[in-house]
Tab-separated table of C-alpha atoms and ligand atoms in Angstrom:
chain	number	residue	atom	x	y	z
A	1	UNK	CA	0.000	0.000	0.000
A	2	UNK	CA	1.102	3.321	-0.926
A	3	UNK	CA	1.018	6.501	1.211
A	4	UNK	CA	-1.532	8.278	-1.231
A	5	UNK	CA	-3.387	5.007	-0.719
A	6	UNK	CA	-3.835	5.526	2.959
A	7	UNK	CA	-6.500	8.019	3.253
A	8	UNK	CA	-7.836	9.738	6.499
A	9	UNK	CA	-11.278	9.064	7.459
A	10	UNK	CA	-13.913	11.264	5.582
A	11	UNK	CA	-14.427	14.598	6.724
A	12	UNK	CA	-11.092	16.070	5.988
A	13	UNK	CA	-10.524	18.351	2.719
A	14	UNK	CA	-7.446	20.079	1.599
A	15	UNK	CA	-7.740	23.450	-0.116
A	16	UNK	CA	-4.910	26.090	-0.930
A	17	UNK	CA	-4.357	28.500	2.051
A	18	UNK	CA	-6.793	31.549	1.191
A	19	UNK	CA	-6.765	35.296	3.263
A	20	UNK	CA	-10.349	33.187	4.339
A	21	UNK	CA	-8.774	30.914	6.690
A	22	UNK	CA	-7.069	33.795	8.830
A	23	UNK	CA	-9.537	33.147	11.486
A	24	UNK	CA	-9.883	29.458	11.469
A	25	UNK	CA	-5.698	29.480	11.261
A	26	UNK	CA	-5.375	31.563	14.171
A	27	UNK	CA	-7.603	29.337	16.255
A	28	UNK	CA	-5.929	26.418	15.274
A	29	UNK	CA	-2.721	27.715	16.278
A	30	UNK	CA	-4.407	29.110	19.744
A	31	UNK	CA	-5.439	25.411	19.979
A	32	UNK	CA	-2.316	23.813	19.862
A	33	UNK	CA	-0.103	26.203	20.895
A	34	UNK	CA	1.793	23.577	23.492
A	35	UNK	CA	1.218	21.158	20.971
A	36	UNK	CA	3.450	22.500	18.075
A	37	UNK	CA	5.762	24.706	20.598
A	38	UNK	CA	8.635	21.820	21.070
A	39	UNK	CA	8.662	21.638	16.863
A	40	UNK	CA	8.282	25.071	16.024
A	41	UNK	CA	10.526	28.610	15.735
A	42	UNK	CA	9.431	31.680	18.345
A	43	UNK	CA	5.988	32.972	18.097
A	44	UNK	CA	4.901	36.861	18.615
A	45	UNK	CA	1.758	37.078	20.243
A	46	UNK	CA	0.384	38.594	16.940
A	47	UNK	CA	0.589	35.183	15.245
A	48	UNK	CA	-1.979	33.592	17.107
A	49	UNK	CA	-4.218	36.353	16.121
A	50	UNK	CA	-6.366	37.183	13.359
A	51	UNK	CA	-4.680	39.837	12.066
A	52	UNK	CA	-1.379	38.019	12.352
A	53	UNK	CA	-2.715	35.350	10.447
A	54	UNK	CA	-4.117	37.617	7.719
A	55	UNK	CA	-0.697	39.647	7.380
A	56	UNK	CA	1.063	35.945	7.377
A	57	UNK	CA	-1.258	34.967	4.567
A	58	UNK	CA	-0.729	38.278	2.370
A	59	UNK	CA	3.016	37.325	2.187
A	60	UNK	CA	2.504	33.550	1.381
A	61	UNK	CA	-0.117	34.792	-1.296
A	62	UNK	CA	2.403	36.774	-2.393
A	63	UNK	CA	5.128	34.072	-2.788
A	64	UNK	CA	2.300	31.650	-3.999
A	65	UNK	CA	1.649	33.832	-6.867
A	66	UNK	CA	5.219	34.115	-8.022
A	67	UNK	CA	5.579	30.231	-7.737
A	68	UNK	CA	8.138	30.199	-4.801
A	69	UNK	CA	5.472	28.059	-2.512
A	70	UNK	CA	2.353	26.098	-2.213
A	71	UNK	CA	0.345	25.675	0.744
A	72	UNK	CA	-3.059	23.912	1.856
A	73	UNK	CA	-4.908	23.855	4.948
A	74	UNK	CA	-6.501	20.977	6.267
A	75	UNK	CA	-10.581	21.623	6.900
A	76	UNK	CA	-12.472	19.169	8.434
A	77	UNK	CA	-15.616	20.463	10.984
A	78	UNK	CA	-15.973	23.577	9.891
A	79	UNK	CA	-12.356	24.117	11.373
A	80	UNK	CA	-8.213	23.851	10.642
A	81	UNK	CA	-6.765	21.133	11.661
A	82	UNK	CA	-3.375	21.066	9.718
A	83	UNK	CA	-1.470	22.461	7.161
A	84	UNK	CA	0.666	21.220	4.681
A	85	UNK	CA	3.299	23.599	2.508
A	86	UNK	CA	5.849	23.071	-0.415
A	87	UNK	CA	8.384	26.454	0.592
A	88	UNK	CA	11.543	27.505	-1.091
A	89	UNK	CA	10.291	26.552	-4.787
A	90	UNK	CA	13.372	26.577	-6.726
A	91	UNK	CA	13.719	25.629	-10.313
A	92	UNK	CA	16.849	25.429	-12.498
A	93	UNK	CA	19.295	22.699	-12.296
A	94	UNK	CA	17.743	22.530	-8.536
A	95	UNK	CA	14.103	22.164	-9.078
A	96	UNK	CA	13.714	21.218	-5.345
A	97	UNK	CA	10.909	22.467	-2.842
A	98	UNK	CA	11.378	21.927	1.434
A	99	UNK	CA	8.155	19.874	2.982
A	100	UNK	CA	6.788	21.515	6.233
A	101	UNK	CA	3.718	20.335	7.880
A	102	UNK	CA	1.524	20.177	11.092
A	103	UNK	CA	-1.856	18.408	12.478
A	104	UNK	CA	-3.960	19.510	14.950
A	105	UNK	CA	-3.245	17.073	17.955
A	106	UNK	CA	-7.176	16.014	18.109
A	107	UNK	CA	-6.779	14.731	14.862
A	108	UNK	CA	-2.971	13.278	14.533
A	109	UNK	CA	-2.930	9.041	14.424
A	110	UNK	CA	-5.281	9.108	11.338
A	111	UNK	CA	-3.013	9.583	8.594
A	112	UNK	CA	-3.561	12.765	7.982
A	113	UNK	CA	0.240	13.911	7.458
A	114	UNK	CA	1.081	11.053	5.327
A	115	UNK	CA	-2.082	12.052	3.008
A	116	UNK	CA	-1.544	15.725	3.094
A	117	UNK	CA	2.231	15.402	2.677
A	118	UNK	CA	1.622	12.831	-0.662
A	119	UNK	CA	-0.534	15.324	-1.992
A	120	UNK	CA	1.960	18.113	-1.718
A	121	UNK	CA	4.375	15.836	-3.680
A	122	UNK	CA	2.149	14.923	-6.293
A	123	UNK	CA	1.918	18.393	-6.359
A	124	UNK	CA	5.515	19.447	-6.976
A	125	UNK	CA	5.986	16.724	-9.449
A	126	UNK	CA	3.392	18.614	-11.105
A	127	UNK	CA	5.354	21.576	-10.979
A	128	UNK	CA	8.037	19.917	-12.490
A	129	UNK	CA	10.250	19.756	-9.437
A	130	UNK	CA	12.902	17.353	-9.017
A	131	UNK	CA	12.796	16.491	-5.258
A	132	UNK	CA	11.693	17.326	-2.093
A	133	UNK	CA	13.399	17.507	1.069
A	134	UNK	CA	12.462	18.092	4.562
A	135	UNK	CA	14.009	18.737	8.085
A	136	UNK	CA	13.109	17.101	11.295
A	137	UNK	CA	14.480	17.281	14.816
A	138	UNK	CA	16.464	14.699	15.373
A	139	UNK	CA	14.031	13.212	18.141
A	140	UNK	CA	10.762	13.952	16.512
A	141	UNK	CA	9.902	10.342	15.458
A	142	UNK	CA	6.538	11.156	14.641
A	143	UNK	CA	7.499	13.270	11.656
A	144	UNK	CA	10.282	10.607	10.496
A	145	UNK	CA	7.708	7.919	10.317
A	146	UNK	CA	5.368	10.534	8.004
A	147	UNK	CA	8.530	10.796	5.884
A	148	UNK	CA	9.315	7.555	5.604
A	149	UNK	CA	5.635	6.781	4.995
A	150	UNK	CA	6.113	9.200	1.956
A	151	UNK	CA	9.252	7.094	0.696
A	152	UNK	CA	11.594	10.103	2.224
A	153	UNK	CA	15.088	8.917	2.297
A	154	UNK	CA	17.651	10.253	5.250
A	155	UNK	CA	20.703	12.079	3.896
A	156	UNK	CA	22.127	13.455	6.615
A	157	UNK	CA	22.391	15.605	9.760
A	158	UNK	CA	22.569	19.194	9.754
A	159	UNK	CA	24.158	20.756	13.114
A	160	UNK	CA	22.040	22.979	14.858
A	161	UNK	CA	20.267	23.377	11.691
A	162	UNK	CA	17.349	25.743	12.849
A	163	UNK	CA	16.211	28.022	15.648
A	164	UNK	CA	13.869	25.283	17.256
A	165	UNK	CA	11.786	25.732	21.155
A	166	UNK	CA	14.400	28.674	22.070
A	167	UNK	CA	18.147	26.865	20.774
A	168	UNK	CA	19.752	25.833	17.108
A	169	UNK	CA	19.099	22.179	16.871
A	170	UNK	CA	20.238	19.574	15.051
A	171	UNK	CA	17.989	18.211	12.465
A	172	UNK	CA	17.876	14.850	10.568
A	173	UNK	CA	17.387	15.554	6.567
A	174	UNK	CA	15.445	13.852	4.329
A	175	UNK	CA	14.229	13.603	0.798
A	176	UNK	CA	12.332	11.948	-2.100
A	177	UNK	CA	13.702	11.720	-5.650
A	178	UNK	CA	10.545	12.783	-8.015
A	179	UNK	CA	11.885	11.363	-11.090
A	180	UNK	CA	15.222	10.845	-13.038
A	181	UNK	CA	13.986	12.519	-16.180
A	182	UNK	CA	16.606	14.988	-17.912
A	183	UNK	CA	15.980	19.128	-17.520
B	1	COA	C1	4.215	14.796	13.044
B	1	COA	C2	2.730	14.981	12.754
B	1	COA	C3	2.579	15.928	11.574
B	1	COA	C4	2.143	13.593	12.397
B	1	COA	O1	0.808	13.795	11.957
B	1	COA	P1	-0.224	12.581	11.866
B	1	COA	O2	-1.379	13.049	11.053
B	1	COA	O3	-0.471	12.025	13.195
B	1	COA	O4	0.625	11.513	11.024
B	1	COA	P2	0.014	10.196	10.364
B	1	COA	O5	-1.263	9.820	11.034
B	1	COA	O6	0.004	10.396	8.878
B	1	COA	O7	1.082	9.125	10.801
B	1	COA	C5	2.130	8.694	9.982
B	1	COA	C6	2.931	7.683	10.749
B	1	COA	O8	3.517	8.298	11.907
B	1	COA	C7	3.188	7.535	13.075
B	1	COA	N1	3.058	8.434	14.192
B	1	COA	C8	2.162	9.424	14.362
B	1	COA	N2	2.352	10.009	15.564
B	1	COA	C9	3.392	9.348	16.146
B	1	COA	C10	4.080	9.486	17.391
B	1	COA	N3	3.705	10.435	18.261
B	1	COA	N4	5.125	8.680	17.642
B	1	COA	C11	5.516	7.728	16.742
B	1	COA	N5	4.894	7.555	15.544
B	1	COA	C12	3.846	8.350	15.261
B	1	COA	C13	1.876	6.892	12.722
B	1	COA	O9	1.641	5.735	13.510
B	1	COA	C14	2.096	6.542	11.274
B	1	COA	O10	2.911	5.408	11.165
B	1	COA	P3	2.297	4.006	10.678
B	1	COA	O11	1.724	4.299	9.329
B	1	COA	O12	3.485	3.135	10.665
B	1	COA	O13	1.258	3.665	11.657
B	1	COA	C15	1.955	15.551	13.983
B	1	COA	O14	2.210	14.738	15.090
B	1	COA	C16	2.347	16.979	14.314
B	1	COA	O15	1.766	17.921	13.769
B	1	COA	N6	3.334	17.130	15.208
B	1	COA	C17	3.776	18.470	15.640
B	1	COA	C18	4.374	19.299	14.506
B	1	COA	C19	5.453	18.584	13.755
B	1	COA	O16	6.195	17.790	14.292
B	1	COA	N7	5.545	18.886	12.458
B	1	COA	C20	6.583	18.344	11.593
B	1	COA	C21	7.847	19.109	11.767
B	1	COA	S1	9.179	18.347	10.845
């Protein structure tokens, strides 16, 4: 069985990330604020606002229009319960895009991740992309298992890599060969 195989239960949609969801993002993010702290950069207070969220979304809309990133939100209830984003679109001899994702923690365990994540790759072989990679702290076996779910291969380990729960940490580094077909 293939990750794209291994659906989450009904209920759950993905849709680009729209200046709509500013509300619905920044009460996810109030939500599971201790949940995604240990995995996640600083916050501002403003971020787990409304108007945070909006200003956030303005810039990804930005970047989404000029093809340097991709990014869905998870909807299921009437509310946000993940997100899934292709950042750092590069093309040229590169053609690579960096994986980031999240699930809301009443809804992890359901395969959510793995389906959200294969759609995002589907996606950037769409794009033409080459690979994608993705980051994880070298502890966070959750996410490994998502990336190995998604045929992610480890590559190596990047010394305090990024600016993770208040230090530089190191981060394991994975990624997933699209194709071998010539530029
Ligand atoms: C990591 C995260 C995205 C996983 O989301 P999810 O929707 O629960 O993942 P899935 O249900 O698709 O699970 C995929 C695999 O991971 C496993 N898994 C999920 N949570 C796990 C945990 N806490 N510990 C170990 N394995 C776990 C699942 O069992 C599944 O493996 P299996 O197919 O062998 O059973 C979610 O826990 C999360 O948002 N964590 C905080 C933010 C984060 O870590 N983001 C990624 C940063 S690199």
């Amino acid at each position: 069985m293939t990750a794209v195989d291994r659906l989450p239960a009904q209920g759950y949609e993905l849709r680009p990330v729209s200046l709509e969801d500013a509300p619905a993002l920044a009460a996810a993010y109030a939500r599971n604020r201790g949940h995604l702290a240990p995995w996640d950069p600083p916050r501002l207070p403003e971020f787990f606002t409304e108007d945070g969220q909006r200003d956030r979304l303005a810039v990804e809309l930005e970047a989404m229009a000029h093809g340097r990133q991709a990014a869905w939100a998870v909807h299921y209830g009437g509310q946000v319960v993940g997100r899934v984003a292709l950042n750092n679109i590069v093309h040229g001899p590169f053609r690579s895009a960096s994986l980031g994702y999240w699930v809301d923690a009443a809804h992890t365990g359901r395969g959510v991740a793995t389906w959200a994540g294969a759609h995002a790759c589907a996606e950037a072989l769409r794009l033409g992309l080459h690979r994608v990679e993705a980051g994880t702290l070298v502890h966070n076996t959750a996410s490994q298992q998502v990336l190995r779910r998604l045929e992610f291969t480890r590559f190596g380990t990047a010394e305090r890599y990024l600016f993770i729960a208040g230090a530089w940490r190191d981060h394991h580094l994975y990624q997933r060969i699209l194709h071998d077909d010539p530029l």
